[in-house]
Amino acid sequence: MEKSDVLTFAGRRFRSRLIVGTGKYPDYLSMQRAHDASGAEIVTVAVRRVNLDRTQESLLDYIDTKRYTLLPNTAGCYTAEEAIKTAILAREVGLSDLVKLEVIGDQRTLFPDNEELLKATMVLVKEGFVVLPYTNDDPIMAKKLEDAGAGAVMPLGAPIGSGLGIRNPYNIKIILETARVPVIVDAGVGTASDAAIAMELGCDGVLMNTGIAGAKDPVAMAEAMRHAVLAGRLAYLAGRIPKKLYATASSPLEGMIE
C-alpha cells in the first residue's frame, strides 16, 4: 500500500486504520502487549471508568501518549446531557478534544439513542470537539450526524461485544456511498474475517475492543486483527472480481493453437 493511503479526519493523519479499546483485558500488561501487536495509533478510553485524578493506579499509566492518540469515549452515558458533561470533563483534564460519542438508549442491547446522540453531537461540535459518534447502521442518521459536523461516523457492525460480525453490509455500503467523512465500523467484530469484511466494503477503519480483549490470547488476536485490516484495505483498493453464477475458466480456450 502507498504511504499516502492514510486515515484522515479533522486534519489528523494515521497510518493504521485499526482503533483499539482498553476494557475487559485480563490485566494492564496484557493490554499493553495487545496494543503493541495491533499496530494501532488510536486508543479509546472510557472516561467514566478511569481514575482521572491519577492519585491511584490507572490504565492511563499503561498507555504511552507519545505513541498513541487518546480517544476518550462517553460509554455508560444514557442522555445527551451526560455525554456532553463527560466529554467536557475529559478535555478539561487534558485527555483530548477528540471524543467517541456514545449515548446508549437501551441497557440490554446497548443500541444508541440516536435522538440524544444527534443532540449531543450538535452541542459538542459547537464546543470545538472533533466528534466521532457511535450510531446504528442507519444511512439517514449517518447523514444527519455528518451534517451536524461529525468528524467521522461510526456505524455498528453488530451489538457491542456480540462478536456477530457485520450483520447488515448493505446498509454500511449505502452509508459509504453518501458519506463525505470517514466511516469507521464500531462494535460487533469478533474475529479477523469480520474486520477484513468491513474493510473490503470500503470502510475507512475499524474500532474494536471485546474481539481482542475477550479472546483466549488477546495479543495473538490483536496481531490477527492488524493483518486483517491491512488485507481488507488492500483487497478493497485492488478491486475484487465480480461475482458470477457460473464458472469462468482460468485458462480460456480462445486464442489457443489447435
mmCIF file of C-alpha atoms in Angstrom:
data_model
loop_
_atom_site.group_PDB
_atom_site.id
_atom_site.type_symbol
_atom_site.label_atom_id
_atom_site.label_comp_id
_atom_site.label_asym_id
_atom_site.label_seq_id
_atom_site.Cartn_x
_atom_site.Cartn_y
_atom_site.Cartn_z
ATOM 1 C CA MET A 1 0.000 0.000 0.000
ATOM 2 C CA GLU A 2 1.141 3.512 -0.748
ATOM 3 C CA LYS A 3 2.325 5.680 2.115
ATOM 4 C CA SER A 4 -0.273 8.249 1.081
ATOM 5 C CA ASP A 5 -3.094 5.817 1.970
ATOM 6 C CA VAL A 6 -3.846 7.094 5.449
ATOM 7 C CA LEU A 7 -6.875 7.529 7.685
ATOM 8 C CA THR A 8 -7.608 11.249 7.943
ATOM 9 C CA PHE A 9 -10.184 13.120 9.968
ATOM 10 C CA ALA A 10 -10.207 16.645 11.325
ATOM 11 C CA GLY A 11 -6.825 17.267 9.704
ATOM 12 C CA ARG A 12 -5.139 14.391 11.568
ATOM 13 C CA ARG A 13 -3.437 11.550 9.697
ATOM 14 C CA PHE A 14 -2.991 7.967 10.865
ATOM 15 C CA ARG A 15 -1.200 5.118 9.113
ATOM 16 C CA SER A 16 -3.146 2.445 10.996
ATOM 17 C CA ARG A 17 -6.853 2.035 10.287
ATOM 18 C CA LEU A 18 -7.391 -0.082 13.396
ATOM 19 C CA ILE A 19 -8.579 1.622 16.587
ATOM 20 C CA VAL A 20 -8.444 -0.412 19.795
ATOM 21 C CA GLY A 21 -10.010 -0.192 23.235
ATOM 22 C CA THR A 22 -8.851 -0.656 26.799
ATOM 23 C CA GLY A 23 -11.593 -2.600 28.592
ATOM 24 C CA LYS A 24 -12.021 -6.280 29.513
ATOM 25 C CA TYR A 25 -8.341 -7.260 29.376
ATOM 26 C CA PRO A 26 -7.074 -9.765 31.983
ATOM 27 C CA ASP A 27 -4.578 -7.141 33.190
ATOM 28 C CA TYR A 28 -2.878 -3.936 32.129
ATOM 29 C CA LEU A 29 0.256 -5.663 30.849
ATOM 30 C CA SER A 30 -1.829 -7.840 28.533
ATOM 31 C CA MET A 31 -3.490 -4.669 27.290
ATOM 32 C CA GLN A 32 -0.117 -3.059 26.602
ATOM 33 C CA ARG A 33 1.138 -6.071 24.669
ATOM 34 C CA ALA A 34 -2.071 -6.299 22.650
ATOM 35 C CA HIS A 35 -1.920 -2.614 21.756
ATOM 36 C CA ASP A 36 1.631 -3.095 20.554
ATOM 37 C CA ALA A 37 0.729 -6.165 18.475
ATOM 38 C CA SER A 38 -2.258 -4.389 16.902
ATOM 39 C CA GLY A 39 -0.165 -1.647 15.318
ATOM 40 C CA ALA A 40 -2.925 0.808 16.267
ATOM 41 C CA GLU A 41 -2.194 4.502 16.683
ATOM 42 C CA ILE A 42 -5.502 5.448 18.340
ATOM 43 C CA VAL A 43 -6.645 4.007 21.680
ATOM 44 C CA THR A 44 -10.107 4.681 23.057
ATOM 45 C CA VAL A 45 -10.660 5.105 26.801
ATOM 46 C CA ALA A 46 -13.964 5.159 28.697
ATOM 47 C CA VAL A 47 -13.846 8.436 30.611
ATOM 48 C CA ARG A 48 -16.292 7.292 33.302
ATOM 49 C CA ARG A 49 -14.277 4.167 34.050
ATOM 50 C CA VAL A 50 -10.802 5.575 34.637
ATOM 51 C CA ASN A 51 -9.207 7.336 37.568
ATOM 52 C CA LEU A 52 -8.708 10.835 36.156
ATOM 53 C CA ASP A 53 -7.058 12.419 39.191
ATOM 54 C CA ARG A 54 -4.149 9.938 38.823
ATOM 55 C CA THR A 55 -3.683 9.543 42.579
ATOM 56 C CA GLN A 56 -4.078 5.772 42.200
ATOM 57 C CA GLU A 57 -3.077 3.286 39.540
ATOM 58 C CA SER A 58 -4.958 3.891 36.318
ATOM 59 C CA LEU A 59 -4.992 2.265 32.916
ATOM 60 C CA LEU A 60 -3.751 5.650 31.652
ATOM 61 C CA ASP A 61 -0.436 4.778 33.309
ATOM 62 C CA TYR A 62 -0.106 1.959 30.791
ATOM 63 C CA ILE A 63 -0.732 3.974 27.620
ATOM 64 C CA ASP A 64 2.203 5.825 26.060
ATOM 65 C CA THR A 65 0.590 9.065 24.913
ATOM 66 C CA LYS A 66 3.670 9.898 22.844
ATOM 67 C CA ARG A 67 2.943 6.802 20.793
ATOM 68 C CA TYR A 68 -0.859 6.635 20.885
ATOM 69 C CA THR A 69 -3.556 9.247 20.332
ATOM 70 C CA LEU A 70 -6.153 9.036 23.087
ATOM 71 C CA LEU A 71 -9.768 8.881 22.020
ATOM 72 C CA PRO A 72 -11.931 9.419 25.128
ATOM 73 C CA ASN A 73 -15.379 7.858 24.879
ATOM 74 C CA THR A 74 -18.627 8.531 26.685
ATOM 75 C CA ALA A 75 -19.506 4.877 27.362
ATOM 76 C CA GLY A 76 -22.144 4.497 30.054
ATOM 77 C CA CYS A 77 -23.987 7.707 29.182
ATOM 78 C CA TYR A 78 -27.735 7.484 28.537
ATOM 79 C CA THR A 79 -28.582 11.134 27.819
ATOM 80 C CA ALA A 80 -27.096 13.884 25.708
ATOM 81 C CA GLU A 81 -26.511 15.932 28.857
ATOM 82 C CA GLU A 82 -24.480 13.127 30.486
ATOM 83 C CA ALA A 83 -22.398 12.604 27.358
ATOM 84 C CA ILE A 84 -21.695 16.332 26.931
ATOM 85 C CA LYS A 85 -20.555 16.684 30.545
ATOM 86 C CA THR A 86 -18.330 13.610 30.235
ATOM 87 C CA ALA A 87 -16.660 14.872 27.057
ATOM 88 C CA ILE A 88 -16.032 18.301 28.579
ATOM 89 C CA LEU A 89 -14.547 16.694 31.706
ATOM 90 C CA ALA A 90 -12.185 14.615 29.566
ATOM 91 C CA ARG A 91 -10.961 17.719 27.770
ATOM 92 C CA GLU A 92 -10.588 19.693 30.976
ATOM 93 C CA VAL A 93 -8.280 17.061 32.499
ATOM 94 C CA GLY A 94 -6.171 17.111 29.349
ATOM 95 C CA LEU A 95 -7.184 13.890 27.617
ATOM 96 C CA SER A 96 -8.229 15.188 24.195
ATOM 97 C CA ASP A 97 -10.603 17.315 22.161
ATOM 98 C CA LEU A 98 -11.447 14.145 20.254
ATOM 99 C CA VAL A 99 -14.445 12.231 21.544
ATOM 100 C CA LYS A 100 -16.007 8.923 20.596
ATOM 101 C CA LEU A 101 -19.560 9.896 21.381
ATOM 102 C CA GLU A 102 -21.819 7.189 22.808
ATOM 103 C CA VAL A 103 -25.348 7.833 24.036
ATOM 104 C CA ILE A 104 -26.947 4.495 24.846
ATOM 105 C CA GLY A 105 -30.693 4.046 24.583
ATOM 106 C CA ASP A 106 -31.199 0.561 25.989
ATOM 107 C CA GLN A 107 -29.237 -1.288 28.684
ATOM 108 C CA ARG A 108 -29.911 -4.770 27.308
ATOM 109 C CA THR A 109 -28.959 -4.229 23.658
ATOM 110 C CA LEU A 110 -26.679 -1.180 24.143
ATOM 111 C CA PHE A 111 -28.099 0.267 20.951
ATOM 112 C CA PRO A 112 -27.611 4.036 20.588
ATOM 113 C CA ASP A 113 -30.313 6.592 21.312
ATOM 114 C CA ASN A 114 -29.940 8.420 18.004
ATOM 115 C CA GLU A 115 -32.121 11.371 19.004
ATOM 116 C CA GLU A 116 -29.926 12.120 22.027
ATOM 117 C CA LEU A 117 -26.797 11.307 20.011
ATOM 118 C CA LEU A 118 -27.593 13.905 17.379
ATOM 119 C CA LYS A 119 -28.373 16.484 20.061
ATOM 120 C CA ALA A 120 -25.047 15.854 21.814
ATOM 121 C CA THR A 121 -23.143 15.956 18.513
ATOM 122 C CA MET A 122 -24.509 19.405 17.689
ATOM 123 C CA VAL A 123 -23.533 20.792 21.083
ATOM 124 C CA LEU A 124 -20.050 19.279 21.190
ATOM 125 C CA VAL A 125 -19.197 20.388 17.652
ATOM 126 C CA LYS A 126 -20.088 23.954 18.666
ATOM 127 C CA GLU A 127 -17.844 23.493 21.731
ATOM 128 C CA GLY A 128 -14.891 22.728 19.447
ATOM 129 C CA PHE A 129 -14.745 18.939 19.774
ATOM 130 C CA VAL A 130 -13.929 16.525 16.976
ATOM 131 C CA VAL A 131 -16.929 14.230 17.387
ATOM 132 C CA LEU A 132 -16.930 10.599 16.275
ATOM 133 C CA PRO A 133 -20.455 9.352 17.038
ATOM 134 C CA TYR A 134 -21.297 5.670 17.546
ATOM 135 C CA THR A 135 -24.583 5.080 15.745
ATOM 136 C CA ASN A 136 -26.869 2.435 14.304
ATOM 137 C CA ASP A 137 -26.195 1.279 10.741
ATOM 138 C CA ASP A 138 -28.801 3.780 9.564
ATOM 139 C CA PRO A 139 -27.855 5.781 6.437
ATOM 140 C CA ILE A 140 -30.298 8.576 7.287
ATOM 141 C CA MET A 141 -28.877 9.085 10.775
ATOM 142 C CA ALA A 142 -25.320 8.860 9.459
ATOM 143 C CA LYS A 143 -26.088 11.726 7.075
ATOM 144 C CA LYS A 144 -27.684 13.798 9.843
ATOM 145 C CA LEU A 145 -24.624 13.313 12.056
ATOM 146 C CA GLU A 146 -22.325 14.309 9.224
ATOM 147 C CA ASP A 147 -24.410 17.403 8.536
ATOM 148 C CA ALA A 148 -24.204 18.244 12.259
ATOM 149 C CA GLY A 149 -20.411 18.423 11.916
ATOM 150 C CA ALA A 150 -19.219 14.954 12.976
ATOM 151 C CA GLY A 151 -15.588 14.299 12.064
ATOM 152 C CA ALA A 152 -16.470 10.696 11.175
ATOM 153 C CA VAL A 153 -19.448 8.394 11.557
ATOM 154 C CA MET A 154 -19.156 5.076 13.375
ATOM 155 C CA PRO A 155 -21.982 2.674 12.498
ATOM 156 C CA LEU A 156 -22.175 -0.555 14.461
ATOM 157 C CA GLY A 157 -21.455 -3.838 12.728
ATOM 158 C CA ALA A 158 -23.490 -5.695 15.370
ATOM 159 C CA PRO A 159 -24.388 -5.075 19.032
ATOM 160 C CA ILE A 160 -21.486 -4.135 21.312
ATOM 161 C CA GLY A 161 -19.500 -7.163 22.430
ATOM 162 C CA SER A 162 -21.661 -9.608 20.459
ATOM 163 C CA GLY A 163 -18.938 -10.815 18.090
ATOM 164 C CA LEU A 164 -21.576 -11.335 15.383
ATOM 165 C CA GLY A 165 -19.620 -9.506 12.693
ATOM 166 C CA ILE A 166 -21.123 -7.275 10.007
ATOM 167 C CA ARG A 167 -24.841 -8.085 10.163
ATOM 168 C CA ASN A 168 -26.018 -5.581 7.557
ATOM 169 C CA PRO A 169 -23.343 -4.943 4.927
ATOM 170 C CA TYR A 170 -25.919 -3.391 2.598
ATOM 171 C CA ASN A 171 -26.698 -0.507 4.955
ATOM 172 C CA ILE A 172 -22.977 0.024 5.500
ATOM 173 C CA LYS A 173 -22.487 0.231 1.725
ATOM 174 C CA ILE A 174 -25.242 2.840 1.446
ATOM 175 C CA ILE A 175 -23.601 4.886 4.201
ATOM 176 C CA LEU A 176 -20.293 4.651 2.342
ATOM 177 C CA GLU A 177 -21.906 5.843 -0.900
ATOM 178 C CA THR A 178 -23.172 9.074 0.645
ATOM 179 C CA ALA A 179 -20.623 9.901 3.377
ATOM 180 C CA ARG A 180 -18.043 12.642 2.856
ATOM 181 C CA VAL A 181 -16.390 11.901 6.204
ATOM 182 C CA PRO A 182 -14.626 8.674 7.244
ATOM 183 C CA VAL A 183 -16.835 5.691 8.040
ATOM 184 C CA ILE A 184 -15.444 3.546 10.856
ATOM 185 C CA VAL A 185 -17.212 0.337 11.828
ATOM 186 C CA ASP A 186 -17.588 0.212 15.598
ATOM 187 C CA ALA A 187 -18.847 -2.773 17.615
ATOM 188 C CA GLY A 188 -19.621 -6.385 16.833
ATOM 189 C CA VAL A 189 -16.316 -7.518 15.323
ATOM 190 C CA GLY A 190 -15.492 -10.977 16.662
ATOM 191 C CA THR A 191 -12.607 -12.263 14.585
ATOM 192 C CA ALA A 192 -10.213 -11.276 11.821
ATOM 193 C CA SER A 193 -12.557 -12.116 8.944
ATOM 194 C CA ASP A 194 -15.129 -9.657 10.334
ATOM 195 C CA ALA A 195 -12.558 -6.864 10.236
ATOM 196 C CA ALA A 196 -11.489 -7.821 6.718
ATOM 197 C CA ILE A 197 -15.108 -7.744 5.505
ATOM 198 C CA ALA A 198 -15.608 -4.250 6.911
ATOM 199 C CA MET A 199 -12.508 -3.014 5.125
ATOM 200 C CA GLU A 200 -13.380 -4.818 1.871
ATOM 201 C CA LEU A 201 -16.687 -2.938 1.859
ATOM 202 C CA GLY A 202 -14.660 0.272 1.734
ATOM 203 C CA CYS A 203 -14.825 1.363 5.360
ATOM 204 C CA ASP A 204 -12.087 3.754 6.406
ATOM 205 C CA GLY A 205 -11.340 1.942 9.646
ATOM 206 C CA VAL A 206 -12.498 -0.478 12.321
ATOM 207 C CA LEU A 207 -12.775 0.101 16.067
ATOM 208 C CA MET A 208 -12.821 -2.918 18.347
ATOM 209 C CA ASN A 209 -12.332 -3.881 21.961
ATOM 210 C CA THR A 210 -14.035 -7.112 23.032
ATOM 211 C CA GLY A 211 -12.955 -9.013 19.915
ATOM 212 C CA ILE A 212 -9.357 -8.591 21.038
ATOM 213 C CA ALA A 213 -9.590 -8.284 24.822
ATOM 214 C CA GLY A 214 -12.006 -11.207 25.169
ATOM 215 C CA ALA A 215 -10.029 -13.624 23.009
ATOM 216 C CA LYS A 216 -8.245 -16.564 24.633
ATOM 217 C CA ASP A 217 -4.983 -14.960 23.504
ATOM 218 C CA PRO A 218 -5.564 -11.196 23.207
ATOM 219 C CA VAL A 219 -2.069 -10.492 21.896
ATOM 220 C CA ALA A 220 -2.344 -13.034 19.085
ATOM 221 C CA MET A 221 -5.828 -11.781 18.194
ATOM 222 C CA ALA A 222 -4.575 -8.198 18.130
ATOM 223 C CA GLU A 223 -1.934 -9.195 15.606
ATOM 224 C CA ALA A 224 -4.537 -11.096 13.563
ATOM 225 C CA MET A 225 -6.761 -8.002 13.509
ATOM 226 C CA ARG A 226 -3.829 -5.876 12.390
ATOM 227 C CA HIS A 227 -3.248 -8.109 9.368
ATOM 228 C CA ALA A 228 -6.980 -8.407 8.646
ATOM 229 C CA VAL A 229 -7.455 -4.648 8.446
ATOM 230 C CA LEU A 230 -4.418 -4.319 6.182
ATOM 231 C CA ALA A 231 -5.541 -7.205 3.951
ATOM 232 C CA GLY A 232 -9.117 -5.953 3.725
ATOM 233 C CA ARG A 233 -7.977 -2.457 2.811
ATOM 234 C CA LEU A 234 -5.593 -3.754 0.155
ATOM 235 C CA ALA A 235 -8.303 -6.008 -1.318
ATOM 236 C CA TYR A 236 -10.693 -3.056 -1.484
ATOM 237 C CA LEU A 237 -8.120 -0.918 -3.275
ATOM 238 C CA ALA A 238 -7.239 -3.782 -5.624
ATOM 239 C CA GLY A 239 -10.860 -4.265 -6.697
ATOM 240 C CA ARG A 240 -12.369 -7.727 -6.444
ATOM 241 C CA ILE A 241 -13.645 -9.686 -9.444
ATOM 242 C CA PRO A 242 -17.422 -9.628 -9.947
ATOM 243 C CA LYS A 243 -19.452 -12.494 -8.528
ATOM 244 C CA LYS A 244 -20.895 -14.846 -11.162
ATOM 245 C CA LEU A 245 -23.328 -17.741 -11.043
ATOM 246 C CA TYR A 246 -21.288 -19.966 -13.365
ATOM 247 C CA ALA A 247 -17.630 -20.813 -13.800
ATOM 248 C CA THR A 248 -15.169 -18.820 -15.858
ATOM 249 C CA ALA A 249 -12.084 -20.723 -16.992
ATOM 250 C CA SER A 250 -8.793 -19.526 -15.568
ATOM 251 C CA SER A 251 -7.135 -20.559 -18.834
ATOM 252 C CA PRO A 252 -9.686 -19.713 -21.570
ATOM 253 C CA LEU A 253 -9.628 -21.691 -24.812
ATOM 254 C CA GLU A 254 -9.900 -18.606 -27.014
ATOM 255 C CA GLY A 255 -6.651 -17.912 -28.796
ATOM 256 C CA MET A 256 -5.160 -21.363 -28.181
ATOM 257 C CA ILE A 257 -3.362 -23.043 -31.103
ATOM 258 C CA GLU A 258 -5.047 -26.287 -32.153
#
